[in-house]
mmCIF file of C-alpha atoms in Angstrom:
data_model
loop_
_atom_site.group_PDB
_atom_site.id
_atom_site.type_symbol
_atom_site.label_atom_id
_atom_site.label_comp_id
_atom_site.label_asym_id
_atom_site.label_seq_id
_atom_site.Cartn_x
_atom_site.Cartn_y
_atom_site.Cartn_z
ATOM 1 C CA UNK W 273 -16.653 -20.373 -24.251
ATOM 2 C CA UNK W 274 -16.545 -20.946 -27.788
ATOM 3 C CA UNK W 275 -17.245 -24.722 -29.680
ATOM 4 C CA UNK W 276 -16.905 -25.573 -33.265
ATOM 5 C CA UNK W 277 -19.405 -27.553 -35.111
ATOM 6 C CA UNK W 278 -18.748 -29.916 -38.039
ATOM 7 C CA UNK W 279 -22.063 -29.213 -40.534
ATOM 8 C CA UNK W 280 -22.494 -29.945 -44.080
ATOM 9 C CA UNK W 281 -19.116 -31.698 -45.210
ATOM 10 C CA UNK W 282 -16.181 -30.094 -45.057
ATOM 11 C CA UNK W 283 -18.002 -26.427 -43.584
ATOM 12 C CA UNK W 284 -17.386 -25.382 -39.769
ATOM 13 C CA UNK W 285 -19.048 -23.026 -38.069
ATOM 14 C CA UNK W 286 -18.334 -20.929 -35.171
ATOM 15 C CA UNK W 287 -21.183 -21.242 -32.274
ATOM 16 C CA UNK W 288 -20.356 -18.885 -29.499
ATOM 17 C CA UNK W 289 -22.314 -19.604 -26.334
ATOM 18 C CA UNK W 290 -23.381 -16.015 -25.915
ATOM 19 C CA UNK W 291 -24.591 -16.115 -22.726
ATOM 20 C CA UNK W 292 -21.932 -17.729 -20.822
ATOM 21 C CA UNK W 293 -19.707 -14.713 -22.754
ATOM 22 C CA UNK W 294 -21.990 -11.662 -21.992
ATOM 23 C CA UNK W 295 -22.242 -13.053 -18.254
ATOM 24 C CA UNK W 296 -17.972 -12.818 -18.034
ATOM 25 C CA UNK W 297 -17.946 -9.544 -19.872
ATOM 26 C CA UNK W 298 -20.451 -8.159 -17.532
ATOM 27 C CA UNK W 299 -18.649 -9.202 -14.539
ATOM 28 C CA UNK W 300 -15.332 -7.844 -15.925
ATOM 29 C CA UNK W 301 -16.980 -4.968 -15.667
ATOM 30 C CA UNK W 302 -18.634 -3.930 -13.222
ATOM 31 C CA UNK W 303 -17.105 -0.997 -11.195
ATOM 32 C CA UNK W 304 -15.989 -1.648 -7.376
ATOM 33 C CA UNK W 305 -16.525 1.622 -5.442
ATOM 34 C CA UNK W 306 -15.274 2.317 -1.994
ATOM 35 C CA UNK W 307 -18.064 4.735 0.239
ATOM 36 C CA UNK W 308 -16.936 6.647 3.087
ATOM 37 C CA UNK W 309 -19.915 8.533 4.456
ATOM 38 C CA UNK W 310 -19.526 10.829 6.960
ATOM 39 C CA UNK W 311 -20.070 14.594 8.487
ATOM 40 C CA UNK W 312 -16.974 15.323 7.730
ATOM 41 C CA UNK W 313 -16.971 18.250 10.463
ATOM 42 C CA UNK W 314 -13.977 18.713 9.332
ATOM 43 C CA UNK W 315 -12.608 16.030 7.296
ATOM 44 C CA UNK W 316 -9.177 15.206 8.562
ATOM 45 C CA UNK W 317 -5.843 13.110 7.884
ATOM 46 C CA UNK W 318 -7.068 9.626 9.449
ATOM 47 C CA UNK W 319 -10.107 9.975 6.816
ATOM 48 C CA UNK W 320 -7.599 9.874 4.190
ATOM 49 C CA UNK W 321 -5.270 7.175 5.492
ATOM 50 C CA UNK W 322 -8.096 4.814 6.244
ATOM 51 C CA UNK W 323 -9.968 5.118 2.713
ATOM 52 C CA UNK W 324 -6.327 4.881 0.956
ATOM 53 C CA UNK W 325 -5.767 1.843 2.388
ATOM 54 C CA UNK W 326 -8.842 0.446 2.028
ATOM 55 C CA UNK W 327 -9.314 1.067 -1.805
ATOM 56 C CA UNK W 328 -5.168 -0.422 -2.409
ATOM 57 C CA UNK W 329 -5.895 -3.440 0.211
ATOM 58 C CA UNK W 330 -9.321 -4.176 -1.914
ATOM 59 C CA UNK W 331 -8.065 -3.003 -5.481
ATOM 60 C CA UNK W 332 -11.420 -0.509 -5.900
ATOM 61 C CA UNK W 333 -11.814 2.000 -8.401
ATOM 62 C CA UNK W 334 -13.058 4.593 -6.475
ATOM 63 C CA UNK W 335 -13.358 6.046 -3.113
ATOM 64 C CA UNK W 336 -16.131 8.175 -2.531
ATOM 65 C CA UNK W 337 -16.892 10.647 0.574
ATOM 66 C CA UNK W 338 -20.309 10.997 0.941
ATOM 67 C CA UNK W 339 -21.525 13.606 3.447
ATOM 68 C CA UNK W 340 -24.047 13.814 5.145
ATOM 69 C CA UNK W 341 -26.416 16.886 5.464
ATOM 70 C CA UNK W 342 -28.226 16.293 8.574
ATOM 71 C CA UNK W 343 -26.765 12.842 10.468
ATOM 72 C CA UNK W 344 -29.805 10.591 11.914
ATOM 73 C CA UNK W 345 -28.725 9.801 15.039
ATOM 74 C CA UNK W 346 -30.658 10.555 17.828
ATOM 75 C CA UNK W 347 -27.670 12.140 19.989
ATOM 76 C CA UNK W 348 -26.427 14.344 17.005
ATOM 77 C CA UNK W 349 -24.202 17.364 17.523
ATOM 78 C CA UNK W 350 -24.262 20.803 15.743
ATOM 79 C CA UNK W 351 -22.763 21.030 12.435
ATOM 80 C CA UNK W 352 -21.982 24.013 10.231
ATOM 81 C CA UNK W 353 -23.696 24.684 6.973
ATOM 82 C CA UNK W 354 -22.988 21.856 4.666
ATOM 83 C CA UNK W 355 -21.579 24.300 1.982
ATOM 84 C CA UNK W 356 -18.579 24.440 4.200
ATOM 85 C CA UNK W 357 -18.389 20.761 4.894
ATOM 86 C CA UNK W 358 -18.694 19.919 1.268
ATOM 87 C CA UNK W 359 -15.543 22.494 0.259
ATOM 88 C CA UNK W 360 -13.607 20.660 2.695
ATOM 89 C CA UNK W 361 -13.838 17.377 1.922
ATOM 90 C CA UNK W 362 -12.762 19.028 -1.915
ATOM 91 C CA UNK W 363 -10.328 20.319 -0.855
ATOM 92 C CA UNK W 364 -9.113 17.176 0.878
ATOM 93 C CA UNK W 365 -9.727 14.946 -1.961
ATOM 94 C CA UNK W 366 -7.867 16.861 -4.384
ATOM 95 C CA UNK W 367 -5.039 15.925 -6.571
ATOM 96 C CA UNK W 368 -5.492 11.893 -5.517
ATOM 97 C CA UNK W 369 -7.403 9.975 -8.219
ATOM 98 C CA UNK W 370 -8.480 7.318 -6.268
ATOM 99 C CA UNK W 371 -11.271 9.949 -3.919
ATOM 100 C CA UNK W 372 -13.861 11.480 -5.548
ATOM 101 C CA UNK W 373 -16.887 12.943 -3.876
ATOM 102 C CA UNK W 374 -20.839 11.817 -3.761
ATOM 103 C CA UNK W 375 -22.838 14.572 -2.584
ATOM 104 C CA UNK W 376 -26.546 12.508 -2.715
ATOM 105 C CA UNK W 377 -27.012 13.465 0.872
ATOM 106 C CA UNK W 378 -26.138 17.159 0.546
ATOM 107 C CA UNK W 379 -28.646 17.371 -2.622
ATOM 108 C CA UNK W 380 -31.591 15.633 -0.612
ATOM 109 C CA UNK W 381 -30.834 17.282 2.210
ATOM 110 C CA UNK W 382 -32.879 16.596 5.418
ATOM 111 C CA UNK W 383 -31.860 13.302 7.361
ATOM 112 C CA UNK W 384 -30.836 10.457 5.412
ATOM 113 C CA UNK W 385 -30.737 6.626 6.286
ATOM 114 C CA UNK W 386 -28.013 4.787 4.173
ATOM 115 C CA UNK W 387 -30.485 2.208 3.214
ATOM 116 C CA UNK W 388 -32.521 5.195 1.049
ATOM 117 C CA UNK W 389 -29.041 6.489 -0.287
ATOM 118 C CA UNK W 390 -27.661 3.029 -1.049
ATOM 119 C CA UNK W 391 -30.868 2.153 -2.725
ATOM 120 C CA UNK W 392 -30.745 5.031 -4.873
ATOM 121 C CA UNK W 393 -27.320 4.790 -5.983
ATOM 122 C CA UNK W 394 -27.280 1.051 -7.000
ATOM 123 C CA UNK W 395 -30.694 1.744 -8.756
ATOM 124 C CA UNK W 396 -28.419 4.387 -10.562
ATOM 125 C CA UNK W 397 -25.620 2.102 -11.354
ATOM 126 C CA UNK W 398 -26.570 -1.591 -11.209
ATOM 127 C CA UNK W 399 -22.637 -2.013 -13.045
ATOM 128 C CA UNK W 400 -21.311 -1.215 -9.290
ATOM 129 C CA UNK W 401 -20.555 -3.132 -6.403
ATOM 130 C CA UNK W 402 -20.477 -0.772 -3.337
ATOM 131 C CA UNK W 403 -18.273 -1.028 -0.396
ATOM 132 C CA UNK W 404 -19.273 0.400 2.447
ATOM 133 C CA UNK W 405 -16.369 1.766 4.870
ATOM 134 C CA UNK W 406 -16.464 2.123 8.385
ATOM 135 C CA UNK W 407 -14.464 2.034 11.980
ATOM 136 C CA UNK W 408 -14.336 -0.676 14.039
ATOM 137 C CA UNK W 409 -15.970 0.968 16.405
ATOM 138 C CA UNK W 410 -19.300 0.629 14.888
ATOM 139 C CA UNK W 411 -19.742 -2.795 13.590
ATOM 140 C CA UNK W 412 -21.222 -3.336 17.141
ATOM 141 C CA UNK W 413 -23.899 -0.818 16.003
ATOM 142 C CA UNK W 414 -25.274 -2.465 13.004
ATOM 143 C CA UNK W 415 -27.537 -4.343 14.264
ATOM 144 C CA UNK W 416 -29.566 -0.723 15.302
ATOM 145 C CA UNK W 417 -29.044 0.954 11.026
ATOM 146 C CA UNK W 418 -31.948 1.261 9.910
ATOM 147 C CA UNK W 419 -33.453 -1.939 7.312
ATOM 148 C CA UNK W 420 -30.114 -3.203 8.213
ATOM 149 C CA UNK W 421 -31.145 -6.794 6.523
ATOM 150 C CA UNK W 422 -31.748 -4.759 3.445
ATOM 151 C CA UNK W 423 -28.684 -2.933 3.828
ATOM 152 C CA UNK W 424 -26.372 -5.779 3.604
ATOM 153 C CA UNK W 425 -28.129 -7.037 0.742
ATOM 154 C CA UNK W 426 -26.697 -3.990 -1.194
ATOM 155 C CA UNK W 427 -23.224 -3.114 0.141
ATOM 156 C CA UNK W 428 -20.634 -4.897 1.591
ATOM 157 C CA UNK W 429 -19.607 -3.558 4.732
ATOM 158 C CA UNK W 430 -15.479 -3.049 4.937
ATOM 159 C CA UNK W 431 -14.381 -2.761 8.595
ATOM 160 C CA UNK W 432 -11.501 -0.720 9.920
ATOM 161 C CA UNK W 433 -10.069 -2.304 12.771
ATOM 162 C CA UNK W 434 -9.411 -0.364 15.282
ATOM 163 C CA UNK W 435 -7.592 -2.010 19.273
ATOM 164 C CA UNK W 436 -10.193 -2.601 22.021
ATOM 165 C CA UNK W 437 -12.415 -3.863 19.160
ATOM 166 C CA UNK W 438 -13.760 -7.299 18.246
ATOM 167 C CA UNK W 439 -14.400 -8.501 14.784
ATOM 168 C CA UNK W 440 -17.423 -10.725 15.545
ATOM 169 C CA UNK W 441 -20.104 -9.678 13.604
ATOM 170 C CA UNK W 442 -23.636 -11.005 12.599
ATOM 171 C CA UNK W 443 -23.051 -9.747 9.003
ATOM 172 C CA UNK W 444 -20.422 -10.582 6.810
ATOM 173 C CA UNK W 445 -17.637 -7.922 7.303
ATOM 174 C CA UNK W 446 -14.732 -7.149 5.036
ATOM 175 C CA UNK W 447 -11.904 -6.463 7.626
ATOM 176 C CA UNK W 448 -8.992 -3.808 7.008
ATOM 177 C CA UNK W 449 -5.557 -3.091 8.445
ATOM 178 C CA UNK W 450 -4.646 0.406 8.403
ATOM 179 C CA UNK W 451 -2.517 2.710 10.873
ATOM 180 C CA UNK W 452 -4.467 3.907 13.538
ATOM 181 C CA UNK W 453 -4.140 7.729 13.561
ATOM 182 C CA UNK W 454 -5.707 8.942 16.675
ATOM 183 C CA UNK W 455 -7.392 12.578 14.842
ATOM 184 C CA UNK W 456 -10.902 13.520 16.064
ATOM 185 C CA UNK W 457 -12.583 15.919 14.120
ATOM 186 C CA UNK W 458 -14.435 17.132 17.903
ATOM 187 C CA UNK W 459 -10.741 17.485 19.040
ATOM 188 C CA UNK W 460 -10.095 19.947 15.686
ATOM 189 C CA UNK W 461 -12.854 21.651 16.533
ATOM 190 C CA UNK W 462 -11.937 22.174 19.957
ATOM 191 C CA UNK W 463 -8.346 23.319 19.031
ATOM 192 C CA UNK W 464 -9.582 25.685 16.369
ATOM 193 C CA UNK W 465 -11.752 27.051 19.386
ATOM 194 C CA UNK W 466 -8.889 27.909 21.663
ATOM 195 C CA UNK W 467 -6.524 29.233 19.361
ATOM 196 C CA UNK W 468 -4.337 25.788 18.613
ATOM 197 C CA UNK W 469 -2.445 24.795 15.380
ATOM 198 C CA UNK W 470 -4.185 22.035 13.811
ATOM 199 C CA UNK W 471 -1.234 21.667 10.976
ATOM 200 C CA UNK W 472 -0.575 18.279 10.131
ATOM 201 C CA UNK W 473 -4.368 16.960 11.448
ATOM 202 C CA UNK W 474 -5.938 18.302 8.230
ATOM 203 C CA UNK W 475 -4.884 19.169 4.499
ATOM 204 C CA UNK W 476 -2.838 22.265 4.826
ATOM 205 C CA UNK W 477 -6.192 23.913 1.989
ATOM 206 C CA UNK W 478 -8.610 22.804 4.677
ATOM 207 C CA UNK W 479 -6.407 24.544 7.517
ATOM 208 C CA UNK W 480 -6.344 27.710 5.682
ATOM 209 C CA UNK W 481 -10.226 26.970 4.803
ATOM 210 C CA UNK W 482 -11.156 27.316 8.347
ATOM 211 C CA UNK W 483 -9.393 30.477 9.219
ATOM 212 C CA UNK W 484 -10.667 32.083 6.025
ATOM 213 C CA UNK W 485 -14.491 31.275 6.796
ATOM 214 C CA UNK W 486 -13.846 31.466 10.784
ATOM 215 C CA UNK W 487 -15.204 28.597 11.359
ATOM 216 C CA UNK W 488 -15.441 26.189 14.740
ATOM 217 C CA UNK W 489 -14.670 29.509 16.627
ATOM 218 C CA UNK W 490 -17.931 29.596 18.515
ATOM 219 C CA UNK W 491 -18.415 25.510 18.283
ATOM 220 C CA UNK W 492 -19.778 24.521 21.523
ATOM 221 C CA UNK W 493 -17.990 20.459 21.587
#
């Protein structure tokens, strides 16, 4: 907002309110960045679709996969080494300029609760608003994520809807359309496993990826 101020005769001045300015500059600003976090295990086609549409539907800078290196959950399943994971989701990323990756997790290694890495990262960047992506599947769950009333203080949580579903929620919940593509990364594994083509279910770099590094051929899902 800027005023103009009459002083000494025929002499004006121009007063700008600098606060009020530095307050709409800084919210012009500030970046809005998508987070998909994940195991990736291997990244697939329905990853893509879903974070596509949910950084057009929301207008966000960025998309960022984040995986995981060791996923907290208490009924976790084997992963391979997170080298491999990390090369995938590259791979799968590559060429859009909307995905990029975050590899926090990988760095830290060990388990990691989202409420540490979100911490973290908005300590890093206080310009960012984050936007936490996931299924519909698991807004149930939040209530049971860790400092989850700390959580939600930091992100906001973008839901995927998914049919069979609700969208009642005690947090506030972003919701997002997308097409529901019905890939598994368990059922990639398993096809890898016995011998199956999984063109079309992953990045034709990711397909080749696999049966470079032989992986999933001894994956016991």
């Amino acid at each position: 907002m800027i005023t103009t101020l009459n002083l000494i005769g025929q002499t004006d001045y121009m007063i700008i309110e600098e606060t009020e300015v530095e307050t709409q500059i800084a919210f012009q600003d500030r970046k809005r960045i998508g987070i998909m976090g994940g195991t990736f295990n291997p990244p697939h086609l329905g990853h893509l679709i879903v974070a596509q549409q949910v950084g057009e539907q929301l207008g966000l800078d960025k998309i960022y996969f984040m995986p995981d290196a060791e996923p907290p959950h208490v009924d976790e399943k084997p992963s391979i080494p997170a080298k491999h994971r990390e090369s995938m989701v590259r791979l799968s990323i590559a060429g859009n300029p909307l995905f990029d990756i975050e590899t926090i997790e990988l760095e830290r290694g060990g388990k990691s609760f989202t409420i540490d890495t979100m911490k973290f990262l908005t300590a890093m960047h206080p310009d960012t608003d984050y936007y936490f992506i996931i299924g519909g599947d698991m807004v149930e769950y939040l209530p049971k994520w860790e400092r989850i009333d700390e959580l939600v203080q930091l992100v906001q949580f973008v839901g995927v809807a998914r049919p069979g579903y609700g969208r009642e929620s005690l947090y506030p919940i972003i919701w997002v359309d997308a097409p529901l593509i019905d890939i598994s990364s368990t059922e990639i594994r398993k096809m890898v496993k016995t011998g199956r083509s999984i063109r079309y279910l992953v990045k034709e770099d990711v397909k080749d990826y696999i049966l470079k590094e032989g992986l999933y051929l001894d994956d016991e899902d």
